[in-house]
Every structure is written in structure tokens, then in C-alpha cells.
Amino acid sequence: WEVGTRYVQNTRLLNTLCDLVSQIRQAQRLMPSFAAMFQDFDAELFMILPRLIWLRFLAQPSQHSELLTSLLPEARSGEGEFDAFVHKFRHTQQILVESARPSGSETAAYEALVQRAIL
């Protein structure tokens, strides 16, 4: 019941989880091998899911901050190492966007990062 209270009754966390599920489904369409991991209950899946959660948080920190804080209470904005990590993500994403010219879309950059997280 505690898990239900924390994640389902809290509208903000529930919306975050729904968004995360949507992104996981999108990653499955992008990488069929990732979809197969779900079907096969592959142990590697549990190494990939935390990476995807991080990527989703880094892409939209304000929307996903409550989920990240519930999973990693020590990960807080305003702390040097944490802020440096967020900055490094944004810099990497910008480099990917610029290298994806002429499209240069953030979506393409994010998909490239998702593919790297799964591989």
C-alpha cells in the first residue's frame, strides 16, 4: 500500500511514471532488441532501465525531479557534482544536435542517447 500511496496517489509522480513508460515504449520501437529484452525477461534490462530513467530526468528535470528524489534522495539540484552532471548532459545533447545537421533536432539527439544507453 505504501508504494501505491507514494507513486499512484501522487498525481505528479504518476504522471512522471506514465511519461517514463511512454518513453520506454518509444525506445522499444526504436530498438527492437530492447523490446525483446522485455519479452525474454533479460537480466540486462535492469541495467538499462536506470540509464533510461536518468536520460528522461536529464531531458526534463523539472518534470521528473520528484521521481528522481524518491529514488535517489541525495541527488538534488544546487549540489556541485549533481549540477555538473546535468550541465554535462546538456553540453553533450547540444553537440549531438549540432552534429545532426541539417535536421539538428533535439529529438534526434535524445534518440541517439537512448540508443547508446541500450547498447
mmCIF file of C-alpha atoms in Angstrom:
data_model
loop_
_atom_site.group_PDB
_atom_site.id
_atom_site.type_symbol
_atom_site.label_atom_id
_atom_site.label_comp_id
_atom_site.label_asym_id
_atom_site.label_seq_id
_atom_site.Cartn_x
_atom_site.Cartn_y
_atom_site.Cartn_z
ATOM 1 C CA TRP A 1 0.000 0.000 0.000
ATOM 2 C CA GLU A 2 2.866 2.336 0.715
ATOM 3 C CA VAL A 3 4.130 2.042 -2.856
ATOM 4 C CA GLY A 4 0.637 2.747 -4.190
ATOM 5 C CA THR A 5 0.308 5.755 -1.935
ATOM 6 C CA ARG A 6 3.685 7.101 -2.970
ATOM 7 C CA TYR A 7 3.545 6.580 -6.729
ATOM 8 C CA VAL A 8 -0.104 6.221 -7.738
ATOM 9 C CA GLN A 9 -1.949 8.619 -5.464
ATOM 10 C CA ASN A 10 0.638 11.349 -6.004
ATOM 11 C CA THR A 11 -0.519 12.859 -9.310
ATOM 12 C CA ARG A 12 2.861 14.335 -10.180
ATOM 13 C CA LEU A 13 4.707 11.040 -9.649
ATOM 14 C CA LEU A 14 2.005 9.128 -11.511
ATOM 15 C CA ASN A 15 2.326 11.480 -14.499
ATOM 16 C CA THR A 16 6.097 11.063 -14.406
ATOM 17 C CA LEU A 17 5.777 7.277 -14.389
ATOM 18 C CA CYS A 18 3.308 7.400 -17.289
ATOM 19 C CA ASP A 19 5.749 9.575 -19.242
ATOM 20 C CA LEU A 20 8.562 7.163 -18.441
ATOM 21 C CA VAL A 21 6.500 4.188 -19.652
ATOM 22 C CA SER A 22 5.735 6.093 -22.851
ATOM 23 C CA GLN A 23 9.444 6.758 -23.392
ATOM 24 C CA ILE A 24 10.290 3.104 -22.745
ATOM 25 C CA ARG A 25 7.726 2.064 -25.366
ATOM 26 C CA GLN A 26 9.237 4.564 -27.776
ATOM 27 C CA ALA A 27 12.690 3.104 -27.072
ATOM 28 C CA GLN A 28 11.307 -0.368 -27.797
ATOM 29 C CA ARG A 29 10.086 0.818 -31.206
ATOM 30 C CA LEU A 30 13.443 2.486 -31.835
ATOM 31 C CA MET A 31 15.441 -0.590 -30.781
ATOM 32 C CA PRO A 32 13.630 -3.919 -31.327
ATOM 33 C CA SER A 33 16.379 -5.687 -29.366
ATOM 34 C CA PHE A 34 15.281 -3.671 -26.334
ATOM 35 C CA ALA A 35 11.674 -4.839 -26.815
ATOM 36 C CA ALA A 36 12.957 -8.426 -26.937
ATOM 37 C CA MET A 37 14.621 -7.914 -23.548
ATOM 38 C CA PHE A 38 11.185 -7.300 -22.030
ATOM 39 C CA GLN A 39 9.709 -10.378 -23.678
ATOM 40 C CA ASP A 40 12.627 -12.551 -22.570
ATOM 41 C CA PHE A 41 12.895 -11.051 -19.052
ATOM 42 C CA ASP A 42 16.546 -10.430 -19.865
ATOM 43 C CA ALA A 43 18.631 -9.523 -16.812
ATOM 44 C CA GLU A 44 20.422 -6.826 -18.832
ATOM 45 C CA LEU A 45 17.129 -4.924 -18.907
ATOM 46 C CA PHE A 46 17.657 -3.994 -15.268
ATOM 47 C CA MET A 47 20.976 -2.388 -16.113
ATOM 48 C CA ILE A 48 19.381 -0.359 -18.910
ATOM 49 C CA LEU A 49 16.266 0.914 -17.110
ATOM 50 C CA PRO A 50 18.205 3.140 -14.663
ATOM 51 C CA ARG A 51 20.043 4.710 -17.605
ATOM 52 C CA LEU A 52 16.737 5.489 -19.328
ATOM 53 C CA ILE A 53 15.336 6.970 -16.121
ATOM 54 C CA TRP A 54 18.405 9.218 -15.871
ATOM 55 C CA LEU A 55 18.101 10.279 -19.510
ATOM 56 C CA ARG A 56 14.434 11.129 -19.064
ATOM 57 C CA PHE A 57 15.208 13.136 -15.945
ATOM 58 C CA LEU A 58 18.074 14.974 -17.630
ATOM 59 C CA ALA A 59 15.901 15.800 -20.643
ATOM 60 C CA GLN A 60 13.141 17.282 -18.452
ATOM 61 C CA PRO A 61 14.477 17.804 -14.921
ATOM 62 C CA SER A 62 11.637 19.931 -13.579
ATOM 63 C CA GLN A 63 9.022 17.374 -14.630
ATOM 64 C CA HIS A 64 10.894 14.369 -13.238
ATOM 65 C CA SER A 65 12.656 15.783 -10.181
ATOM 66 C CA GLU A 66 10.225 14.279 -7.675
ATOM 67 C CA LEU A 67 10.728 10.758 -9.067
ATOM 68 C CA LEU A 68 14.491 11.101 -9.044
ATOM 69 C CA THR A 69 14.436 12.439 -5.487
ATOM 70 C CA SER A 70 12.276 9.495 -4.390
ATOM 71 C CA LEU A 71 14.779 7.069 -5.947
ATOM 72 C CA LEU A 72 17.971 8.965 -5.039
ATOM 73 C CA PRO A 73 17.376 11.344 -2.130
ATOM 74 C CA GLU A 74 20.971 12.611 -2.307
ATOM 75 C CA ALA A 75 20.538 13.775 -5.936
ATOM 76 C CA ARG A 76 19.483 17.388 -5.528
ATOM 77 C CA SER A 77 19.782 20.471 -7.648
ATOM 78 C CA GLY A 78 22.197 23.005 -6.233
ATOM 79 C CA GLU A 79 24.836 20.442 -5.326
ATOM 80 C CA GLY A 80 28.054 20.842 -7.290
ATOM 81 C CA GLU A 81 28.563 17.302 -8.561
ATOM 82 C CA PHE A 82 24.888 16.888 -9.445
ATOM 83 C CA ASP A 83 24.698 20.229 -11.260
ATOM 84 C CA ALA A 84 27.919 19.390 -13.140
ATOM 85 C CA PHE A 85 26.318 16.133 -14.303
ATOM 86 C CA VAL A 86 23.225 17.985 -15.583
ATOM 87 C CA HIS A 87 25.472 20.530 -17.317
ATOM 88 C CA LYS A 88 27.495 17.748 -18.962
ATOM 89 C CA PHE A 89 24.273 16.188 -20.302
ATOM 90 C CA ARG A 90 23.104 19.497 -21.773
ATOM 91 C CA HIS A 91 26.502 20.051 -23.373
ATOM 92 C CA THR A 92 26.506 16.531 -24.857
ATOM 93 C CA GLN A 93 22.974 16.987 -26.149
ATOM 94 C CA GLN A 94 23.931 20.290 -27.786
ATOM 95 C CA ILE A 95 26.916 18.665 -29.501
ATOM 96 C CA LEU A 96 24.643 15.906 -30.817
ATOM 97 C CA VAL A 97 22.079 18.427 -32.058
ATOM 98 C CA GLU A 98 24.775 20.405 -33.874
ATOM 99 C CA SER A 99 26.291 17.268 -35.413
ATOM 100 C CA ALA A 100 22.872 16.130 -36.669
ATOM 101 C CA ARG A 101 22.626 18.985 -39.166
ATOM 102 C CA PRO A 102 20.643 19.655 -41.304
ATOM 103 C CA SER A 103 17.855 18.265 -39.092
ATOM 104 C CA GLY A 104 19.600 19.287 -35.868
ATOM 105 C CA SER A 105 16.665 18.283 -33.715
ATOM 106 C CA GLU A 106 16.720 17.631 -30.000
ATOM 107 C CA THR A 107 14.549 14.569 -30.654
ATOM 108 C CA ALA A 108 17.234 13.018 -32.857
ATOM 109 C CA ALA A 109 19.876 13.811 -30.234
ATOM 110 C CA TYR A 110 17.755 12.269 -27.469
ATOM 111 C CA GLU A 111 17.140 9.143 -29.567
ATOM 112 C CA ALA A 112 20.893 8.806 -30.131
ATOM 113 C CA LEU A 113 21.435 8.937 -26.369
ATOM 114 C CA VAL A 114 18.689 6.342 -25.805
ATOM 115 C CA GLN A 115 20.326 4.034 -28.329
ATOM 116 C CA ARG A 116 23.664 4.404 -26.540
ATOM 117 C CA ALA A 117 22.007 3.686 -23.193
ATOM 118 C CA ILE A 118 20.554 0.457 -24.553
ATOM 119 C CA LEU A 119 23.665 -0.782 -26.328
#
